[in-house]
mmCIF file of C-alpha atoms in Angstrom:
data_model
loop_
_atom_site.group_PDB
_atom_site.id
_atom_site.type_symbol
_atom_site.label_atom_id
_atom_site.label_comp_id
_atom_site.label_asym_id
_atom_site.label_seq_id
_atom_site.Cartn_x
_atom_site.Cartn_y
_atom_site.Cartn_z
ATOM 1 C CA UNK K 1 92.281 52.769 113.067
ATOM 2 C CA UNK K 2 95.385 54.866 114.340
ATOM 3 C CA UNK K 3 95.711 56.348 111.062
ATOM 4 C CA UNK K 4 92.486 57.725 110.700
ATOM 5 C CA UNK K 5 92.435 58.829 114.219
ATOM 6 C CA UNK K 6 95.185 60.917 113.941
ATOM 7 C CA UNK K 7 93.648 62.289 110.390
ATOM 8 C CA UNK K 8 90.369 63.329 112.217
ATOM 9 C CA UNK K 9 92.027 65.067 114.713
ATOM 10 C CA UNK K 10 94.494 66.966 112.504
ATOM 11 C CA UNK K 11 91.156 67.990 110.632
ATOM 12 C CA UNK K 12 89.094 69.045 113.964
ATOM 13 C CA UNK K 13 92.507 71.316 114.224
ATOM 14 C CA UNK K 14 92.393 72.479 110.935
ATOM 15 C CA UNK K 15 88.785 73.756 111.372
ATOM 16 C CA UNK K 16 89.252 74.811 114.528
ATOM 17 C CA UNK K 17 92.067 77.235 113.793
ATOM 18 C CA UNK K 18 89.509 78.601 110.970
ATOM 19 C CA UNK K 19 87.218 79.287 112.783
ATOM 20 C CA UNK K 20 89.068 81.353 115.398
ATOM 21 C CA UNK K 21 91.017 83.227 112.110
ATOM 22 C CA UNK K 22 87.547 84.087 110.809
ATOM 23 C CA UNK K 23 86.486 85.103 114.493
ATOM 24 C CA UNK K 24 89.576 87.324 114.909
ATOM 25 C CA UNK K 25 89.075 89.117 111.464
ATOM 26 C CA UNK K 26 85.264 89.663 112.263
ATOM 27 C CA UNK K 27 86.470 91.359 115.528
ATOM 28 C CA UNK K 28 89.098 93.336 114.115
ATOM 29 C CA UNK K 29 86.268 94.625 111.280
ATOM 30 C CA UNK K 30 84.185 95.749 114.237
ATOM 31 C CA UNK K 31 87.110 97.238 115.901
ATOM 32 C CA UNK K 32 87.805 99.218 112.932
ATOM 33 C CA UNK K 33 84.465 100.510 112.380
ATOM 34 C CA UNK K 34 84.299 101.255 115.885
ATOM 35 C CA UNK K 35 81.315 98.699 116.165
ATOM 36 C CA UNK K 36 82.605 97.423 119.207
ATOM 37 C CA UNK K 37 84.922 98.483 121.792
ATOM 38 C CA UNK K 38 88.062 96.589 123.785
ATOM 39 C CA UNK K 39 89.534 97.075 127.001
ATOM 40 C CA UNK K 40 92.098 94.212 128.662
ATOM 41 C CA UNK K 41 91.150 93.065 131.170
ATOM 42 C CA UNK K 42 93.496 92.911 134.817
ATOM 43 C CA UNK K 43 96.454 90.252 134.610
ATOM 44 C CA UNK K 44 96.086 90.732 130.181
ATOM 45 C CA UNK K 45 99.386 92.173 130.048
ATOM 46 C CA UNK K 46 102.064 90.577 128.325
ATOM 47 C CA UNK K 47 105.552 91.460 129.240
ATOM 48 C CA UNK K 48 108.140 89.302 127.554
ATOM 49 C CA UNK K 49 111.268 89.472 125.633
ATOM 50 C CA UNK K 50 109.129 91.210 122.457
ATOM 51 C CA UNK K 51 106.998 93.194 124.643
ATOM 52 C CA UNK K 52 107.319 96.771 122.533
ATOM 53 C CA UNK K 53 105.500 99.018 125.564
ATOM 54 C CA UNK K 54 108.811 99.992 127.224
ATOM 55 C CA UNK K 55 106.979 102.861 129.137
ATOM 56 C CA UNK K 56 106.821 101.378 132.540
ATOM 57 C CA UNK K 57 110.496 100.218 132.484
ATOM 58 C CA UNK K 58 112.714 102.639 130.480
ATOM 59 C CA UNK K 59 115.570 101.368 132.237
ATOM 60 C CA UNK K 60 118.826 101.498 129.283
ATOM 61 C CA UNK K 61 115.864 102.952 126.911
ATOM 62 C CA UNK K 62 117.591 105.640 124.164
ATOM 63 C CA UNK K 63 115.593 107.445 121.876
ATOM 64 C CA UNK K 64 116.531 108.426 118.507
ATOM 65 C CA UNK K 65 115.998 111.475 116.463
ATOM 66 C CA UNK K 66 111.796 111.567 116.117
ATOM 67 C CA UNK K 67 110.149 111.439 112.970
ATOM 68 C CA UNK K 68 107.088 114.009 111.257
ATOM 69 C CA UNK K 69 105.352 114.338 107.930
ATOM 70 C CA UNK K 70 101.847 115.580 107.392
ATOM 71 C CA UNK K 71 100.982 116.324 103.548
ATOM 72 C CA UNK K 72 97.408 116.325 101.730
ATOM 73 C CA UNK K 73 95.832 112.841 100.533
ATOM 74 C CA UNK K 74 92.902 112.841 98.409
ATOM 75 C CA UNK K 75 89.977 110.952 99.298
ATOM 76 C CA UNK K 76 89.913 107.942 98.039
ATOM 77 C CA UNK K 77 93.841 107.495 97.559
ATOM 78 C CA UNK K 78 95.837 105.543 100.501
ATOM 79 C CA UNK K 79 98.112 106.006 103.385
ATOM 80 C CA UNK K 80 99.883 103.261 104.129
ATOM 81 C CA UNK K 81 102.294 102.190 107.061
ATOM 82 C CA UNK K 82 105.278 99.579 107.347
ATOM 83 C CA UNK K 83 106.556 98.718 110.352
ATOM 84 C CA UNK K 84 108.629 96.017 111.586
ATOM 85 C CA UNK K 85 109.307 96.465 115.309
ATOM 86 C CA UNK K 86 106.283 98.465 117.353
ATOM 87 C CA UNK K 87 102.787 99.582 117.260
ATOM 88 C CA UNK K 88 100.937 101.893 115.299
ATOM 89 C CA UNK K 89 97.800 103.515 116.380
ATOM 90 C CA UNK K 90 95.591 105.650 114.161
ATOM 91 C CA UNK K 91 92.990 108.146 114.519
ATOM 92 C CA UNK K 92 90.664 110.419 112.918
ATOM 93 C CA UNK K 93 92.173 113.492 111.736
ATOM 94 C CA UNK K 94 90.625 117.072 112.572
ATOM 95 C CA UNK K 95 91.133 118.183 108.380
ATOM 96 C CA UNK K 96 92.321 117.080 105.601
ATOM 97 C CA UNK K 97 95.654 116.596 106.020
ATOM 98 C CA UNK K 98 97.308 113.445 106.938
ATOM 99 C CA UNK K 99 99.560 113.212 110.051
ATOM 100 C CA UNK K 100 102.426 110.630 111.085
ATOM 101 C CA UNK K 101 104.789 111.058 113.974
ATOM 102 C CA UNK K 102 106.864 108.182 114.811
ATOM 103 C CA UNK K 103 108.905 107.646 118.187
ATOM 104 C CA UNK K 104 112.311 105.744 117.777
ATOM 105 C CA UNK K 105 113.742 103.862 120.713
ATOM 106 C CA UNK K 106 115.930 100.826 121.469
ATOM 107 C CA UNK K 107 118.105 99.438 124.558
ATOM 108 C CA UNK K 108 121.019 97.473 122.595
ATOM 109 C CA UNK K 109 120.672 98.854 119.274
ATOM 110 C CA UNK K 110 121.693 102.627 117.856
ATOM 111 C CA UNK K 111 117.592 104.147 116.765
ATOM 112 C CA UNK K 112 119.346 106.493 114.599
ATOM 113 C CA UNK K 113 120.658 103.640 112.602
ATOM 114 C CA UNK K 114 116.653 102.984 111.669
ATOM 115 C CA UNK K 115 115.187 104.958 108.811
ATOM 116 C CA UNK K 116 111.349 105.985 108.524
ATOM 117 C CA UNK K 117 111.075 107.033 104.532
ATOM 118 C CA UNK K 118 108.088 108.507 103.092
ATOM 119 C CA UNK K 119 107.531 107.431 99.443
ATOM 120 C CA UNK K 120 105.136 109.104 97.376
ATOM 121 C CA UNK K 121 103.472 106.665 95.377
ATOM 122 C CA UNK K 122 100.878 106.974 92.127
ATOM 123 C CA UNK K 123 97.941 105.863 94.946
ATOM 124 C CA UNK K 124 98.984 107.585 98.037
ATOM 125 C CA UNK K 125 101.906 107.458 99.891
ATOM 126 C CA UNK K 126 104.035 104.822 101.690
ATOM 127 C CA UNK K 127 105.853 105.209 105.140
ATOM 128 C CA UNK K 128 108.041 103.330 106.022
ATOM 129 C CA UNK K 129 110.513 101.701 108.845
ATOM 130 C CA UNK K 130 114.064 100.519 107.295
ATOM 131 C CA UNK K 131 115.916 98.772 109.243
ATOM 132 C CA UNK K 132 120.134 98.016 108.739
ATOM 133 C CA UNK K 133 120.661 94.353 106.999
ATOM 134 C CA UNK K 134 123.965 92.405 108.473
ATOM 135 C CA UNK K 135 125.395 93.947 105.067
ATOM 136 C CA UNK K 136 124.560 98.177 106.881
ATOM 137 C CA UNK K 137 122.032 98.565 103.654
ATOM 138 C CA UNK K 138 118.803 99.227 104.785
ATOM 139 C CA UNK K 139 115.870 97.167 103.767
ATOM 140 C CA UNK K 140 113.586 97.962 101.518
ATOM 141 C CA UNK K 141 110.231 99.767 102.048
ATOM 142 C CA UNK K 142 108.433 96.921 100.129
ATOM 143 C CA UNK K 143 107.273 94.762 102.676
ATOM 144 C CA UNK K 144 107.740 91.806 101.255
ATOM 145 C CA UNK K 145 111.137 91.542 100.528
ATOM 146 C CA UNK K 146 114.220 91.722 102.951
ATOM 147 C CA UNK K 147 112.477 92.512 106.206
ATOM 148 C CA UNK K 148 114.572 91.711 108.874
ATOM 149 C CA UNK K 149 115.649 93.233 112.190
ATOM 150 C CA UNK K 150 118.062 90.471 113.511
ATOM 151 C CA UNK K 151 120.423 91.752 116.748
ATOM 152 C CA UNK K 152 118.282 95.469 116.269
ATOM 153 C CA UNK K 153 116.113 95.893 119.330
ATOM 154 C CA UNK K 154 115.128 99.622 117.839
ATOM 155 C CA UNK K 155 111.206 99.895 118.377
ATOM 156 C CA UNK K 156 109.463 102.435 115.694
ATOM 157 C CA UNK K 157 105.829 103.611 117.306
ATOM 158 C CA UNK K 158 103.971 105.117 114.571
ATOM 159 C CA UNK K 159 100.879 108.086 115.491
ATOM 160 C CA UNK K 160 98.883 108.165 112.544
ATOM 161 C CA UNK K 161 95.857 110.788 112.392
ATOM 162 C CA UNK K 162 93.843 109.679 108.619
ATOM 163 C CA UNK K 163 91.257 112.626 106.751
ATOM 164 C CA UNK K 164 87.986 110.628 106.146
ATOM 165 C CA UNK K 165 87.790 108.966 103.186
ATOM 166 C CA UNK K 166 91.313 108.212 102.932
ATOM 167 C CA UNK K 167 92.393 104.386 103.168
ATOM 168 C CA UNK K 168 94.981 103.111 106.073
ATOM 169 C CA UNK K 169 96.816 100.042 105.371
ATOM 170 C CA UNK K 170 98.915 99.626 108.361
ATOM 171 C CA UNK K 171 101.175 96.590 108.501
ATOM 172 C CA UNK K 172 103.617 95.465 111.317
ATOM 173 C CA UNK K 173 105.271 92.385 112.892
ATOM 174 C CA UNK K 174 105.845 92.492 116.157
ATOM 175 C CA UNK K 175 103.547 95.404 117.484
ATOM 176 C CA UNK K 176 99.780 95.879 117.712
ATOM 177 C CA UNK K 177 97.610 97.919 115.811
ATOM 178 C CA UNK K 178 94.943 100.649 117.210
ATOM 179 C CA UNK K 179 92.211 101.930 115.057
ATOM 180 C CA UNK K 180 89.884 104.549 116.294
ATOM 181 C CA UNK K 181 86.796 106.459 114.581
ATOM 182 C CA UNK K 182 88.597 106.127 110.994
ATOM 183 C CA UNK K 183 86.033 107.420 108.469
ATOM 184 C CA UNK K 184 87.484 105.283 105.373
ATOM 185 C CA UNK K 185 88.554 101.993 104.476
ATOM 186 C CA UNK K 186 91.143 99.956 106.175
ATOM 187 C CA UNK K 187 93.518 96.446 106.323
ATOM 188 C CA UNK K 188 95.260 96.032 108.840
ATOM 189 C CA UNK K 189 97.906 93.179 109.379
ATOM 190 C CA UNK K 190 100.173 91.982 112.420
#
Protein backbone atom coordinates (compact mmCIF):
# COMPACT_ATOMS: atom_id res chain seq x y z
CA UNK A 1 0.00 0.00 0.00
CA UNK A 2 3.03 2.39 0.86
CA UNK A 3 4.63 1.46 -2.24
CA UNK A 4 2.08 2.33 -4.52
CA UNK A 5 1.31 5.41 -2.66
CA UNK A 6 4.45 6.82 -3.04
CA UNK A 7 4.37 5.65 -6.97
CA UNK A 8 1.07 7.65 -7.50
CA UNK A 9 2.33 10.55 -6.10
CA UNK A 10 5.71 10.60 -7.87
CA UNK A 11 3.40 10.24 -11.07
CA UNK A 12 0.80 13.19 -10.07
CA UNK A 13 4.45 15.07 -9.92
CA UNK A 14 5.57 13.88 -13.01
CA UNK A 15 2.41 15.19 -14.80
CA UNK A 16 2.21 18.00 -12.97
CA UNK A 17 5.62 19.38 -13.86
CA UNK A 18 4.39 18.67 -17.65
CA UNK A 19 1.92 20.38 -17.61
CA UNK A 20 3.40 23.61 -16.24
CA UNK A 21 6.61 22.95 -18.96
CA UNK A 22 3.97 22.83 -21.71
CA UNK A 23 2.19 25.97 -20.05
CA UNK A 24 5.48 27.91 -19.89
CA UNK A 25 6.44 27.12 -23.60
CA UNK A 26 2.82 28.09 -24.78
CA UNK A 27 3.42 31.46 -22.97
CA UNK A 28 6.75 32.06 -24.15
CA UNK A 29 5.25 31.29 -28.01
CA UNK A 30 2.76 34.06 -27.32
CA UNK A 31 5.36 36.23 -25.90
CA UNK A 32 7.34 35.87 -28.93
CA UNK A 33 4.72 36.56 -31.34
CA UNK A 34 3.75 39.36 -29.31
CA UNK A 35 0.28 37.59 -28.74
CA UNK A 36 0.29 38.52 -25.32
CA UNK A 37 1.96 40.96 -23.21
CA UNK A 38 3.84 40.72 -19.49
CA UNK A 39 4.41 43.12 -16.91
CA UNK A 40 5.61 41.93 -13.08
CA UNK A 41 3.73 42.65 -10.96
CA UNK A 42 4.83 44.82 -7.37
CA UNK A 43 6.98 42.59 -4.85
CA UNK A 44 8.01 40.16 -8.45
CA UNK A 45 11.46 41.16 -8.15
CA UNK A 46 14.04 38.80 -7.45
CA UNK A 47 17.23 40.02 -5.99
CA UNK A 48 19.58 37.26 -4.97
CA UNK A 49 23.06 36.14 -5.27
CA UNK A 50 22.41 35.49 -9.38
CA UNK A 51 20.30 38.43 -9.77
CA UNK A 52 22.08 39.86 -13.25
CA UNK A 53 20.09 43.54 -13.07
CA UNK A 54 22.92 45.31 -11.20
CA UNK A 55 21.39 48.76 -12.19
CA UNK A 56 19.91 49.77 -8.94
CA UNK A 57 23.05 48.80 -6.92
CA UNK A 58 26.27 49.37 -8.94
CA UNK A 59 28.10 49.47 -5.86
CA UNK A 60 31.99 47.67 -6.84
CA UNK A 61 30.28 47.32 -10.51
CA UNK A 62 33.32 47.64 -13.40
CA UNK A 63 32.56 47.60 -16.85
CA UNK A 64 34.63 46.21 -19.50
CA UNK A 65 35.47 47.28 -22.95
CA UNK A 66 31.70 47.18 -24.83
CA UNK A 67 31.04 45.10 -27.64
CA UNK A 68 29.32 46.04 -31.52
CA UNK A 69 28.74 44.20 -34.76
CA UNK A 70 25.95 44.86 -37.19
CA UNK A 71 26.43 43.00 -40.72
CA UNK A 72 23.63 41.89 -43.37
CA UNK A 73 21.66 38.46 -42.78
CA UNK A 74 19.55 37.14 -45.41
CA UNK A 75 16.12 36.28 -44.77
CA UNK A 76 15.67 33.15 -43.94
CA UNK A 77 19.34 32.46 -42.55
CA UNK A 78 19.87 32.79 -38.54
CA UNK A 79 21.27 34.96 -35.88
CA UNK A 80 22.03 33.29 -33.08
CA UNK A 81 23.16 34.29 -29.44
CA UNK A 82 25.20 32.42 -26.58
CA UNK A 83 25.32 33.65 -23.44
CA UNK A 84 26.22 32.32 -20.19
CA UNK A 85 25.90 35.02 -17.52
CA UNK A 86 23.01 37.89 -18.36
CA UNK A 87 20.08 38.74 -20.39
CA UNK A 88 19.49 39.30 -23.85
CA UNK A 89 16.67 41.27 -25.20
CA UNK A 90 15.78 41.54 -28.87
CA UNK A 91 13.89 43.73 -31.05
CA UNK A 92 12.75 44.49 -34.41
CA UNK A 93 15.24 46.10 -36.49
CA UNK A 94 14.45 49.42 -38.56
CA UNK A 95 16.39 47.61 -42.03
CA UNK A 96 18.01 44.99 -42.94
CA UNK A 97 20.86 44.84 -41.10
CA UNK A 98 21.35 42.97 -37.98
CA UNK A 99 22.49 44.74 -34.76
CA UNK A 100 24.22 43.37 -31.43
CA UNK A 101 25.69 45.50 -28.71
CA UNK A 102 26.67 43.79 -25.65
CA UNK A 103 27.47 45.49 -22.14
CA UNK A 104 30.27 43.72 -20.04
CA UNK A 105 30.30 44.11 -16.29
CA UNK A 106 31.36 42.22 -13.15
CA UNK A 107 32.16 43.09 -9.30
CA UNK A 108 34.93 40.29 -8.47
CA UNK A 109 35.89 39.26 -11.79
CA UNK A 110 38.17 41.26 -14.63
CA UNK A 111 35.06 41.79 -17.85
CA UNK A 112 37.88 42.21 -20.12
CA UNK A 113 38.96 38.72 -19.39
CA UNK A 114 35.35 37.67 -21.19
CA UNK A 115 35.29 37.40 -24.95
CA UNK A 116 32.07 38.05 -27.20
CA UNK A 117 33.21 36.33 -30.78
CA UNK A 118 31.22 36.59 -33.80
CA UNK A 119 31.47 33.45 -36.01
CA UNK A 120 30.25 33.46 -39.37
CA UNK A 121 28.68 30.33 -40.01
CA UNK A 122 27.28 28.53 -43.50
CA UNK A 123 23.48 29.50 -41.93
CA UNK A 124 23.99 32.77 -40.32
CA UNK A 125 26.14 33.82 -37.82
CA UNK A 126 26.95 32.90 -34.18
CA UNK A 127 27.75 35.37 -31.24
CA UNK A 128 29.06 34.45 -28.69
CA UNK A 129 30.15 34.95 -24.78
CA UNK A 130 33.59 33.02 -23.86
CA UNK A 131 34.32 32.88 -20.75
CA UNK A 132 38.18 31.93 -19.08
CA UNK A 133 38.27 27.99 -17.99
CA UNK A 134 40.43 27.38 -14.55
CA UNK A 135 43.10 26.40 -17.36
CA UNK A 136 42.85 30.83 -18.85
CA UNK A 137 41.53 29.11 -22.34
CA UNK A 138 38.37 30.38 -23.13
CA UNK A 139 35.44 28.17 -23.76
CA UNK A 140 34.16 27.38 -26.70
CA UNK A 141 31.34 29.15 -28.64
CA UNK A 142 29.52 25.75 -29.03
CA UNK A 143 27.19 25.71 -26.37
CA UNK A 144 27.30 22.52 -25.49
CA UNK A 145 30.59 21.82 -24.58
CA UNK A 146 32.80 23.46 -21.79
CA UNK A 147 30.46 26.15 -20.56
CA UNK A 148 31.44 27.20 -17.39
CA UNK A 149 31.87 30.47 -15.49
CA UNK A 150 33.05 29.15 -12.02
CA UNK A 151 34.63 32.16 -9.55
CA UNK A 152 33.70 34.76 -12.87
CA UNK A 153 30.92 37.05 -11.74
CA UNK A 154 31.36 39.00 -15.36
CA UNK A 155 27.64 39.59 -16.61
CA UNK A 156 27.41 39.88 -20.67
CA UNK A 157 23.87 41.85 -21.57
CA UNK A 158 23.30 41.30 -25.12
CA UNK A 159 20.91 44.21 -27.35
CA UNK A 160 19.91 42.42 -30.27
CA UNK A 161 17.80 44.39 -33.05
CA UNK A 162 16.73 41.16 -35.87
CA UNK A 163 15.60 42.28 -39.91
CA UNK A 164 12.24 40.39 -40.41
CA UNK A 165 12.50 37.23 -41.64
CA UNK A 166 15.65 36.45 -40.05
CA UNK A 167 15.64 33.63 -37.24
CA UNK A 168 16.89 34.46 -33.43
CA UNK A 169 18.04 31.62 -31.46
CA UNK A 170 19.03 33.17 -28.27
CA UNK A 171 20.34 30.89 -25.55
CA UNK A 172 21.52 31.78 -21.95
CA UNK A 173 21.85 30.38 -18.39
CA UNK A 174 21.48 32.52 -15.89
CA UNK A 175 19.69 35.64 -17.50
CA UNK A 176 16.25 36.19 -19.03
CA UNK A 177 15.28 36.59 -22.41
CA UNK A 178 13.09 39.62 -24.00
CA UNK A 179 11.48 39.27 -27.33
CA UNK A 180 9.62 42.11 -28.84
CA UNK A 181 7.72 42.53 -32.35
CA UNK A 182 10.32 39.98 -34.06
CA UNK A 183 8.98 39.41 -37.60
CA UNK A 184 10.68 35.77 -38.03
CA UNK A 185 11.12 32.65 -36.35
CA UNK A 186 12.53 32.12 -32.96
CA UNK A 187 13.83 29.48 -29.91
CA UNK A 188 14.62 30.73 -27.20
CA UNK A 189 16.22 28.84 -24.15
CA UNK A 190 17.16 29.82 -20.41
Amino acid sequence: MRTMSHLLRSRVAQLAGSVALGLGLLTLGLLAFGLVGWTPSAGAERHDRHDTDWEDSDRGRVQGAAFHWSGRIAPGRRLEIHGINGPIEATLASGSEARVDAEKYGRRSDPDRVKVDVVEERDGVLICARYPKPNGELNDCDERHGQETRNNDTVVKFHVEVPRGVELVAHTVNGGIEIEDLKGDVEAAT
